[in-house]
Tab-separated table of C-alpha atoms in Angstrom:
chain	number	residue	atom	x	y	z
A	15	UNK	CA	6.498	-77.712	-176.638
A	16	UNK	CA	8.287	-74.915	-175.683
A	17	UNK	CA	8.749	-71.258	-177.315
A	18	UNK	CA	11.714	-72.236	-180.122
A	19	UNK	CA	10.131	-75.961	-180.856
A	20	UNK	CA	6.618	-74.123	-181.166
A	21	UNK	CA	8.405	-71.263	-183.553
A	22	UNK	CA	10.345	-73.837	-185.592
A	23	UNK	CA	7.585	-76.414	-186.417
A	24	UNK	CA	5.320	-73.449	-187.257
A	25	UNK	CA	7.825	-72.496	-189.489
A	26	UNK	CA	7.824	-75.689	-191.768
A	27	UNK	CA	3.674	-75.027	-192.767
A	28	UNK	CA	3.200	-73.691	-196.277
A	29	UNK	CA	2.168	-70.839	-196.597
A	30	UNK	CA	-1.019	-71.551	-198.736
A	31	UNK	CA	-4.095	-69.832	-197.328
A	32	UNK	CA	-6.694	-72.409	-195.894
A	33	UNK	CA	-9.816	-73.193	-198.242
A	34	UNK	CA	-12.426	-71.026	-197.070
A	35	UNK	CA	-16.376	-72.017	-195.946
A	36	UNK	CA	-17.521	-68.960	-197.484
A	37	UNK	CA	-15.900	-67.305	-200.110
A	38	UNK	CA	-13.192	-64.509	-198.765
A	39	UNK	CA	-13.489	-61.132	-200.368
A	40	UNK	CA	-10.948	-60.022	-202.637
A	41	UNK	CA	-8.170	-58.773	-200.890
A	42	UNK	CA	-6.836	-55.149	-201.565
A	43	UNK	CA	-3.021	-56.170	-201.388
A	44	UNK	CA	-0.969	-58.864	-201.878
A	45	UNK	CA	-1.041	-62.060	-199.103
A	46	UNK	CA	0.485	-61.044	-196.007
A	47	UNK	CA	3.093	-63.939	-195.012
A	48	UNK	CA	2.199	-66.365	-192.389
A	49	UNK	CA	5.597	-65.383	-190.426
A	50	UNK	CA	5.442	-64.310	-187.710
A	51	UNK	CA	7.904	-61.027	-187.744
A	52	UNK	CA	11.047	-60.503	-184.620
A	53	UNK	CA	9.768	-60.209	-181.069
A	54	UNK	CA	11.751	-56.408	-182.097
A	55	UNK	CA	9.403	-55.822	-184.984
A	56	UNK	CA	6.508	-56.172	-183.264
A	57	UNK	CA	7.639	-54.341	-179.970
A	58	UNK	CA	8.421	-51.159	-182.630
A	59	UNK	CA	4.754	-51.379	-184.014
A	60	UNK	CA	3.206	-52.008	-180.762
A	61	UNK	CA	4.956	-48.355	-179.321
A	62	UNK	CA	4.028	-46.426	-182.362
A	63	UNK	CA	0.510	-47.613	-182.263
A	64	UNK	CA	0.463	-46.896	-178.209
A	65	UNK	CA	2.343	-43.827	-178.559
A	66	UNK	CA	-0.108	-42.386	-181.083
A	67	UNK	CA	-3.309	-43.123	-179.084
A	68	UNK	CA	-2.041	-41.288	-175.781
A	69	UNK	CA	-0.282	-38.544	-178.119
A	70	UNK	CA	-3.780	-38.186	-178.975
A	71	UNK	CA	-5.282	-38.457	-176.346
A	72	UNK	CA	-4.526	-36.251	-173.512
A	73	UNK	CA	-7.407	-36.418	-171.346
A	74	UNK	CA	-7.757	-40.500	-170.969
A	75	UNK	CA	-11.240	-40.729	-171.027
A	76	UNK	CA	-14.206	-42.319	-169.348
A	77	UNK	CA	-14.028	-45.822	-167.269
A	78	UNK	CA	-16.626	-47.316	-169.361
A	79	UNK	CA	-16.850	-50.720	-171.538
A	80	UNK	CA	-14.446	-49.270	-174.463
A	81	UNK	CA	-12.100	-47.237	-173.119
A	82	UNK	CA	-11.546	-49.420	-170.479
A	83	UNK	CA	-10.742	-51.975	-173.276
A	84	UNK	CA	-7.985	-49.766	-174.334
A	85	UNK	CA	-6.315	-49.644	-170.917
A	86	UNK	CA	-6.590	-54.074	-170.777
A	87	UNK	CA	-3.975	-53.666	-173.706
A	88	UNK	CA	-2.381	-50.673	-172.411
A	89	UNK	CA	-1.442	-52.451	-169.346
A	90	UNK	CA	-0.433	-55.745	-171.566
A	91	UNK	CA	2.139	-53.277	-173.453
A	92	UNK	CA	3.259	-52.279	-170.286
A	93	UNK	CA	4.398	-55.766	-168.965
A	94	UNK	CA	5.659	-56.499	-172.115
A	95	UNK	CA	7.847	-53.195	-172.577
A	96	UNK	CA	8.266	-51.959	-168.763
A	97	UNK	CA	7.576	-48.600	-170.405
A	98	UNK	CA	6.748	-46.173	-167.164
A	99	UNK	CA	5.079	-43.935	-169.280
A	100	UNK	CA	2.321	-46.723	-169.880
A	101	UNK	CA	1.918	-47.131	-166.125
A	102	UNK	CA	2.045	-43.759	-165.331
A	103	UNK	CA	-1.259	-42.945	-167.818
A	104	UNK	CA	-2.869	-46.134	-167.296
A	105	UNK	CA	-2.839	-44.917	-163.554
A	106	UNK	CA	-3.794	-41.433	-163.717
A	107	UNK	CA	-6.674	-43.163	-165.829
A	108	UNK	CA	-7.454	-44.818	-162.925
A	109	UNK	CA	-6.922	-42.401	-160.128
A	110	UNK	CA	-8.992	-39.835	-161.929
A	111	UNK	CA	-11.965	-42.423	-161.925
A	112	UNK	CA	-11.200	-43.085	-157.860
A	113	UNK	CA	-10.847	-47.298	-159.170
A	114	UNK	CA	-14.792	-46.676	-159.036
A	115	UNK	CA	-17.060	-48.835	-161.587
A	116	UNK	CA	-19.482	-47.242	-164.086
A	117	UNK	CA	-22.746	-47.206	-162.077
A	118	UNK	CA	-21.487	-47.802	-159.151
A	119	UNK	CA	-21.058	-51.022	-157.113
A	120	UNK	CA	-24.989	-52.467	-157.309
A	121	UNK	CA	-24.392	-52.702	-160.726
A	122	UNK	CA	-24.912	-55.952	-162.291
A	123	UNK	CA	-23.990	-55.218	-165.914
A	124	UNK	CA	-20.935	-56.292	-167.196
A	125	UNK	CA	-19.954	-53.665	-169.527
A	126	UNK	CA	-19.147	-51.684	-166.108
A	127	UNK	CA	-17.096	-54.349	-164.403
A	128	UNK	CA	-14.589	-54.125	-167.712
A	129	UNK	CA	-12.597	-51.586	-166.015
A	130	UNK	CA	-12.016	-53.737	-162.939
A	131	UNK	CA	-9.573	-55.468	-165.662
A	132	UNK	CA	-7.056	-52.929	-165.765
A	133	UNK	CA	-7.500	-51.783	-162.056
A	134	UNK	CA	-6.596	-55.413	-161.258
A	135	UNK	CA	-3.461	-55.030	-163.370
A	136	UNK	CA	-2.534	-52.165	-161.710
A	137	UNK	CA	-3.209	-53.633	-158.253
A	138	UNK	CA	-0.969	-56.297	-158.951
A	139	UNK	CA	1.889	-54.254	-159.998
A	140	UNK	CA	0.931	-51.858	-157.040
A	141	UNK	CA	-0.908	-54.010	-154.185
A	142	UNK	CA	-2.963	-51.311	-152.560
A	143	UNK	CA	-6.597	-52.407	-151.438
A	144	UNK	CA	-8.056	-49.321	-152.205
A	145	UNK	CA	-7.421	-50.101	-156.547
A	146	UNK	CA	-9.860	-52.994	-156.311
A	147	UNK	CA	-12.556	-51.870	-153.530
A	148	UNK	CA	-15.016	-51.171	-155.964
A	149	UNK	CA	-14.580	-54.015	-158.980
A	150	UNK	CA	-14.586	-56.569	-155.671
A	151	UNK	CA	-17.788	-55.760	-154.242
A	152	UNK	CA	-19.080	-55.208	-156.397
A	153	UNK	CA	-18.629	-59.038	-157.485
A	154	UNK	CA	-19.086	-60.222	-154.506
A	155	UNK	CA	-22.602	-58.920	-154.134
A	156	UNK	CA	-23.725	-60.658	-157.090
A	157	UNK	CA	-22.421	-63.894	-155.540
A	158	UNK	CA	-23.497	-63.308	-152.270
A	159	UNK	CA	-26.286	-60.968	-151.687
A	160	UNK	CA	-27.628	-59.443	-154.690
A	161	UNK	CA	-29.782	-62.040	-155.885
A	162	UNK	CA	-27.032	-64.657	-155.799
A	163	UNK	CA	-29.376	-67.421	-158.139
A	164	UNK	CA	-29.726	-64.624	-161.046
A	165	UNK	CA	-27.526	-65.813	-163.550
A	166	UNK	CA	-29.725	-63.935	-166.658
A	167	UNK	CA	-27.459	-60.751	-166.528
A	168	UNK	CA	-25.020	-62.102	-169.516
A	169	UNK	CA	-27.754	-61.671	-172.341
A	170	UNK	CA	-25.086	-60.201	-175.317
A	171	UNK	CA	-21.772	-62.840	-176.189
A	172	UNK	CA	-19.791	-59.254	-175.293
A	173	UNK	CA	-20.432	-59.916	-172.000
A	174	UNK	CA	-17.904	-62.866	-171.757
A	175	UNK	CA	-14.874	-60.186	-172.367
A	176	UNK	CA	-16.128	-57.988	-169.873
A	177	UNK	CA	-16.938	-59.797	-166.771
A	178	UNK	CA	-15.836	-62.879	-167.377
A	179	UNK	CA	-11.963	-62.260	-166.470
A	180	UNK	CA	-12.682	-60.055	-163.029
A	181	UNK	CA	-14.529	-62.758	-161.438
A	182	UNK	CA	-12.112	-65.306	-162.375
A	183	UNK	CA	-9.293	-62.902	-160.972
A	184	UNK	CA	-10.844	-62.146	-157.855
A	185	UNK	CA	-12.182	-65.534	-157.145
A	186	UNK	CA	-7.830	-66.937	-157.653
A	187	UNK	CA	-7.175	-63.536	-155.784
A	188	UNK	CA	-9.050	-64.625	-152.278
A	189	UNK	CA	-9.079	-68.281	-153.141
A	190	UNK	CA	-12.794	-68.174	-153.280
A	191	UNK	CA	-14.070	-70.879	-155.430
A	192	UNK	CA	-17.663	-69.124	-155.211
A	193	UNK	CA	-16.562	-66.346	-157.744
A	194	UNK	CA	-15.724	-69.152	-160.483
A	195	UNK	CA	-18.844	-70.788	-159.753
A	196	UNK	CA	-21.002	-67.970	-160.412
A	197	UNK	CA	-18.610	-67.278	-163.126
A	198	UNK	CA	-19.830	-70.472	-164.820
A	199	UNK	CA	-23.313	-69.960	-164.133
A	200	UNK	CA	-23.195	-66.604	-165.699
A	201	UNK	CA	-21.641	-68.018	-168.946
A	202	UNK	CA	-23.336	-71.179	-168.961
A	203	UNK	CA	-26.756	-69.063	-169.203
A	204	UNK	CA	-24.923	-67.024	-172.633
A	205	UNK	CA	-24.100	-69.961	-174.113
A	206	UNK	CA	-27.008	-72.695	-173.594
A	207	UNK	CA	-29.815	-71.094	-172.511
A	208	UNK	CA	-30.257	-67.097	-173.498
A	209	UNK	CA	-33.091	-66.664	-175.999
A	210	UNK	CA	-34.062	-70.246	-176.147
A	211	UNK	CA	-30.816	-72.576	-177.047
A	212	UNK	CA	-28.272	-69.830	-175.987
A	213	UNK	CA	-26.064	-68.299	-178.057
A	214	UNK	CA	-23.221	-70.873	-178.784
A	215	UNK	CA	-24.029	-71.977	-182.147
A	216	UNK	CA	-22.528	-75.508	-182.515
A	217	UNK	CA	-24.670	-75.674	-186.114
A	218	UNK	CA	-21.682	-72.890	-186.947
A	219	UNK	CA	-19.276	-74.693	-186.136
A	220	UNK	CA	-18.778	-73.603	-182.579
A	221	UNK	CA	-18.776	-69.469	-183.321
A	222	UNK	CA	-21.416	-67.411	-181.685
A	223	UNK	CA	-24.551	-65.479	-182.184
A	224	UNK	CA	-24.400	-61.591	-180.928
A	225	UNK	CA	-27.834	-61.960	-178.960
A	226	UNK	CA	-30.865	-63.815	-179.402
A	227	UNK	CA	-32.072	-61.338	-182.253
A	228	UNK	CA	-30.178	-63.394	-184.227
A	229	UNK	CA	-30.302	-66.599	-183.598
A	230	UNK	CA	-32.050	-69.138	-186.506
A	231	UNK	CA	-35.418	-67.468	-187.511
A	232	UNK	CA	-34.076	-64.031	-186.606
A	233	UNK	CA	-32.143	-61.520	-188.327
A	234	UNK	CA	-30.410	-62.967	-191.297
A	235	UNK	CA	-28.061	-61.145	-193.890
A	236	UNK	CA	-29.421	-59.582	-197.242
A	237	UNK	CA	-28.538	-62.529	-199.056
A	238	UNK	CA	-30.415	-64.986	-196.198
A	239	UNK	CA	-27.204	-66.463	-194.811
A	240	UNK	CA	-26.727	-66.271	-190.675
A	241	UNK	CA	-25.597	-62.906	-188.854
A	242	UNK	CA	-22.365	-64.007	-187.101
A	243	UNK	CA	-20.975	-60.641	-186.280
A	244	UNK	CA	-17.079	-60.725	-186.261
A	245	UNK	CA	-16.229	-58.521	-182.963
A	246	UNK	CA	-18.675	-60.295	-181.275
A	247	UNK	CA	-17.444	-63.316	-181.851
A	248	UNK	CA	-14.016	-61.383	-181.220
A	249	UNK	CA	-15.343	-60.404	-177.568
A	250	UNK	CA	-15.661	-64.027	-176.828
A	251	UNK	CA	-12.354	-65.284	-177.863
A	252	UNK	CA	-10.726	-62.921	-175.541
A	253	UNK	CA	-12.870	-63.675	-172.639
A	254	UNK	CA	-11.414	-66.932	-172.767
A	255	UNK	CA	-8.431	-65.747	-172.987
A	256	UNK	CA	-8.147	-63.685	-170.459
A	257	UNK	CA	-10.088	-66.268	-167.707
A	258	UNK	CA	-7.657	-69.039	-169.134
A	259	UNK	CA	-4.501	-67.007	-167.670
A	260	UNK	CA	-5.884	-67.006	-164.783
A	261	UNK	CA	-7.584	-69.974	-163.493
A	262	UNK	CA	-5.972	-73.375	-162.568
A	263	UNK	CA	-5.431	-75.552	-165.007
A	264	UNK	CA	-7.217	-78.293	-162.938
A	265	UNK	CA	-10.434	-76.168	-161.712
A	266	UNK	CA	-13.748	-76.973	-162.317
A	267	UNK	CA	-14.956	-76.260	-165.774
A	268	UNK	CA	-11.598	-75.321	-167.026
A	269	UNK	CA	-11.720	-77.936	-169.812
A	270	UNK	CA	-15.263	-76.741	-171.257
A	271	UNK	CA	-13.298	-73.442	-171.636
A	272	UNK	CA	-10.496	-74.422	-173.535
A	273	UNK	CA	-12.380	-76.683	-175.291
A	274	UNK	CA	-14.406	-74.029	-176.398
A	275	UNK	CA	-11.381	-71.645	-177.318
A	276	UNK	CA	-10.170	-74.203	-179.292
A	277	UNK	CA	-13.586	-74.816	-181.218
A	278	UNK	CA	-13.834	-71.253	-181.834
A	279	UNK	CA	-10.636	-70.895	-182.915
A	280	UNK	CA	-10.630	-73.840	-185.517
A	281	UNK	CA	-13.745	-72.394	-186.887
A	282	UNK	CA	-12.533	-69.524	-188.050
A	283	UNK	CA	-9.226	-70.629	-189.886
A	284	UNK	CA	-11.283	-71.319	-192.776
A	285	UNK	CA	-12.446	-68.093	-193.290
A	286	UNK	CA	-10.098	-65.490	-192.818
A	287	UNK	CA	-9.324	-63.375	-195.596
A	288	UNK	CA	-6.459	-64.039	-198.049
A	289	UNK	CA	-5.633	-60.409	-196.665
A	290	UNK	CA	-5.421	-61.635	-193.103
A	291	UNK	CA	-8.516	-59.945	-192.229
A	292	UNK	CA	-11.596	-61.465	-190.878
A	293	UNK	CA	-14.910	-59.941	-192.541
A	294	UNK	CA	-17.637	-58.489	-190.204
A	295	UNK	CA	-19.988	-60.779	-190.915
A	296	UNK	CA	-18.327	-64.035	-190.569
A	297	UNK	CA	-21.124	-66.549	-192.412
A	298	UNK	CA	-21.485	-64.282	-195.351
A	299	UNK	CA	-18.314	-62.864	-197.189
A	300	UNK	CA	-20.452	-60.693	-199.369
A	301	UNK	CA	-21.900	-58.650	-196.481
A	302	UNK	CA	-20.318	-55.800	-196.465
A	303	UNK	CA	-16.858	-57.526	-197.323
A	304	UNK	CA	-13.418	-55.742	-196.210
A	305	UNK	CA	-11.046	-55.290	-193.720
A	306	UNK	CA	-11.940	-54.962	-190.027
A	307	UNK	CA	-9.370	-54.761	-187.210
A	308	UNK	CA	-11.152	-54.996	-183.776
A	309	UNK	CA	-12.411	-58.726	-184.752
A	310	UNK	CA	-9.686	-59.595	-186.501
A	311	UNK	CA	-7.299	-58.355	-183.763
A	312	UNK	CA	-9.514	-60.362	-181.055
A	313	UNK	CA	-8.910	-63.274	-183.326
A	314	UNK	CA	-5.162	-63.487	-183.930
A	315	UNK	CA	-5.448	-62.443	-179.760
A	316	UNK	CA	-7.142	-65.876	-179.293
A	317	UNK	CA	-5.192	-68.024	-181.962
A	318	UNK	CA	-2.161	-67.018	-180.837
A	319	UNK	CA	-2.877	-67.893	-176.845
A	320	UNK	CA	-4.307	-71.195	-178.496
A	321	UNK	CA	-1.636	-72.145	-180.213
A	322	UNK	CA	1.251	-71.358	-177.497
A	323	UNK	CA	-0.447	-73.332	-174.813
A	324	UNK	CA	-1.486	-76.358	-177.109
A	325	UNK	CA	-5.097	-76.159	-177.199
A	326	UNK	CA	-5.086	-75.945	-180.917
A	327	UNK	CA	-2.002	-77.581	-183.472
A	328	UNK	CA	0.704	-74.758	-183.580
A	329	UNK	CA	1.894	-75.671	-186.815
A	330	UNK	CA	-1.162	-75.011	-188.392
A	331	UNK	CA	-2.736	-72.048	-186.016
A	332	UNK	CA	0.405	-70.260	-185.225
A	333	UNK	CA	0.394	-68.770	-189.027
A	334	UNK	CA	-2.980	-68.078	-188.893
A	335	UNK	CA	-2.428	-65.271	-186.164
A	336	UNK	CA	0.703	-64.280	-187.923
A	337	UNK	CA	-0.822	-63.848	-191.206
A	338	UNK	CA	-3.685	-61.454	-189.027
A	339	UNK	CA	-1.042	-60.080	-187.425
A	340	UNK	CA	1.304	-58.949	-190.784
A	341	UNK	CA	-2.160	-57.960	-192.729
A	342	UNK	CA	-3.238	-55.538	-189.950
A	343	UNK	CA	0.540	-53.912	-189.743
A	344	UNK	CA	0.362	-53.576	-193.596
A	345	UNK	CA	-3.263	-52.368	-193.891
A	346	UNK	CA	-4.247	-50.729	-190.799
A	347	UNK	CA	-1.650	-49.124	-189.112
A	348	UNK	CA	-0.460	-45.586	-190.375
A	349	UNK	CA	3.152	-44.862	-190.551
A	350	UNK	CA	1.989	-42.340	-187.624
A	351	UNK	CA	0.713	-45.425	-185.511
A	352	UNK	CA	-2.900	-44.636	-186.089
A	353	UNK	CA	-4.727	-47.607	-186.486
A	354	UNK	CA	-7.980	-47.611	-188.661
A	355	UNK	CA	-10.452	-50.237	-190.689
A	356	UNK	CA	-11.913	-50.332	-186.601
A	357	UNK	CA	-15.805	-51.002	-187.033
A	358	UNK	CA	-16.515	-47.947	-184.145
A	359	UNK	CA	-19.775	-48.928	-181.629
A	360	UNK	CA	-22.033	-51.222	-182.834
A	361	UNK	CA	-23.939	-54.532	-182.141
A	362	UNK	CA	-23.688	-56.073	-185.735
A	363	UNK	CA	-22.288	-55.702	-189.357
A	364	UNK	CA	-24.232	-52.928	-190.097
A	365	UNK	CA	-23.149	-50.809	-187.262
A	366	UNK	CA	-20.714	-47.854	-187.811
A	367	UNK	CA	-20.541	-48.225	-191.681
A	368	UNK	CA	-18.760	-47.221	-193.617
A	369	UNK	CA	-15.204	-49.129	-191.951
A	370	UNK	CA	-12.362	-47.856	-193.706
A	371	UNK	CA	-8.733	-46.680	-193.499
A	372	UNK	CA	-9.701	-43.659	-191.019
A	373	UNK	CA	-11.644	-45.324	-188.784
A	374	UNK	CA	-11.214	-46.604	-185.393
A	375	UNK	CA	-12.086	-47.116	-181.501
A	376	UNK	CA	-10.131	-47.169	-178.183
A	377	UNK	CA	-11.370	-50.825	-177.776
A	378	UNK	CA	-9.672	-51.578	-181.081
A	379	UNK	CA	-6.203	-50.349	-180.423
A	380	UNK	CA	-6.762	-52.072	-177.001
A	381	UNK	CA	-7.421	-55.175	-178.856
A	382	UNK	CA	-4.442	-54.960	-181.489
A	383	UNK	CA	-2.742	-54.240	-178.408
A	384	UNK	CA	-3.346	-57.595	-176.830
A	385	UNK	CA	-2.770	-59.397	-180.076
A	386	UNK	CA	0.507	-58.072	-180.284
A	387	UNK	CA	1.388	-58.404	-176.864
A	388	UNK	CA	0.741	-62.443	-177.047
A	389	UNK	CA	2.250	-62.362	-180.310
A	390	UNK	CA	5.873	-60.883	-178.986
A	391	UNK	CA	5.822	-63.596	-176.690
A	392	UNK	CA	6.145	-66.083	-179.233
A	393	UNK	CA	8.463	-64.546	-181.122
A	394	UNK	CA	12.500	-64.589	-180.997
């Protein structure tokens, strides 16, 4: 189905919001429509909301697991728009960092190998050797010297966004079919065998437990309902994502990752907010109910890839990530193009309370970045 068939059989689905597992909290506003707005409308919010954050921001800030989120949809604005000035401070982001990794190449944790992401970007706009030195061996020590049979080092489902894409880039990058494999064995640990039965949670429908703290007979909610934190959950969407655009269509475990996508994606129709909103805790609406952007923005990231390439029905999905998409615009973005309800650093609902109209993150903007960014792709 191609971009106009996709756009005009979305556009025959009613607009009634899908009967939720858990009751939705009240929404603040009126429905957002399920339409998606003009490729031109979303371009304009995209700028202001890019524009802001470097206005802001003048020094661009550390090369760790957040800001380094930012730059991911930084560089996505950048493709889409051509804008030099996006290049231009996504590279002096980069430069001023030497396209060196948090810790240094030995590390192992993935929360330092996000910022290969947007150093690979930049390499492929730019192919100088020097731009992935670091993010590449760093990789390739993992799968070749550094204890090459440890596959333990994914423990949190954040993980998958943050490691996940660079060794699928680098392994299509040098035609190395060792990267994906270690890839796989990395993820397969996260979802089927951290903390027991691995975090994957087919029992919810195919969403995902943060860590093994919460997994059944751990943390619950106040009311005794599962802890299925929405950013989390958010994190893993977009790892798939992101190692989706990049692999073959025909390599090996490919299909477990769409078919995973897809699972993910279907289970969380049901409960998104009449606002367009997903809540933080996704099992339990009451738990501290209200707007939240980074998940939510993850989310209409992941429906919206889903839907384009057929993985889910587009009829049916392709509102779901408009409706996200219109709700944040109307809620969350500032007529300045600051963009708050952003749930700052945190490993679970709780975390950075209270979430409200000032509030937000670099890694949310990145990730309203990337949601808009597939979004304007699909639209005319």
């Amino acid at each position: 189905m191609d971009r106009r068939q996709l756009l005009a059989t979305a556009a025959l689905v009613a607009a009634t919001p899908a009967v939720p597992l858990v009751a939705a909290a009240p929404a603040h506003a009126a429905p957002p429509s399920p339409t998606l707005p003009s490729r031109a409308a979303i371009v304009s919010v995209l700028r202001r909301v890019t524009d802001h954050w470097i206005g802001a921001h003048g020094n661009p800030g550390d090369n760790r697991w957040a800001r380094a989120t930012f730059f991911s949809g930084l560089t996505a604005v950048h493709r889409l728009t051509g804008e030099r000035r996006y290049l231009d401070y996504a590279r002096g982001w980069a430069e001023r960092h030497g396209y060196g990794l948090n810790a240094g190449v030995t590390t192992r944790h993935a929360d330092n190998h996000n910022a290969g992401q947007t150093y690979l970007d930049l390499y492929e706009i730019e192919p100088e050797p020097a731009k992935i030195a670091a993010i590449e061996d760093s990789l390739r020590r993992m799968v070749y010297t550094d204890r090459p049979q440890k596959n333990d080092d994914w423990w949190w489902d954040d993980a998958l966004h943050m490691a996940m894409p660079p060794f699928a880039r680098i392994g299509r990058l040098r035609n190395d079919t060792r990267f994906w494999e270690k890839l796989y064995g990395l993820y397969n640990h996260t979802k089927r065998v951290q903390g027991g039965p691995g975090l994957y949670a087919p029992s919810q429908g195919g969403l995902w437990y943060r860590d093994d703290r919460f997994l059944p007979g751990g943390i619950l909610s106040p009311s005794g309902r599962p802890v299925l934190w929405s950013r989390g959950n958010g994190w893993v969407a977009a790892g798939h994502v992101k190692t989706l655009k990049t692999m073959p269509a025909n390599a090996a475990h490919v299909q477990e990752y769409r078919d995973t996508l897809a699972q993910l994606v279907r289970a969380l129709r049901p409960i998104q907010r009449a606002d367009g909103f997903w809540n933080v805790n996704l099992a339990d609406a009451a738990h501290l109910p209200g707007p939240e952007t980074s998940g939510t923005a993850f989310f209409a990231y992941g429906t919206a890839y889903a839907a384009a390439t057929g993985l889910v029905d587009a009829a049916t999905y392709l509102p779901v990530a408009a409706r996200a998409w219109n709700g944040m615009v109307a809620t969350a973005v500032h007529p300045d193009g600051f963009l708050g309800y952003v749930q700052n650093v945190g490993d679970r609902p709780e975390s950075s309370q209270p979430v409200n109209y000032g509030t937000t993150a670099d890694f949310g903007v990145g990730a309203f970045l990337l949601a808009g960014t597939e979004l304007a792709a699909l639209a005319t």
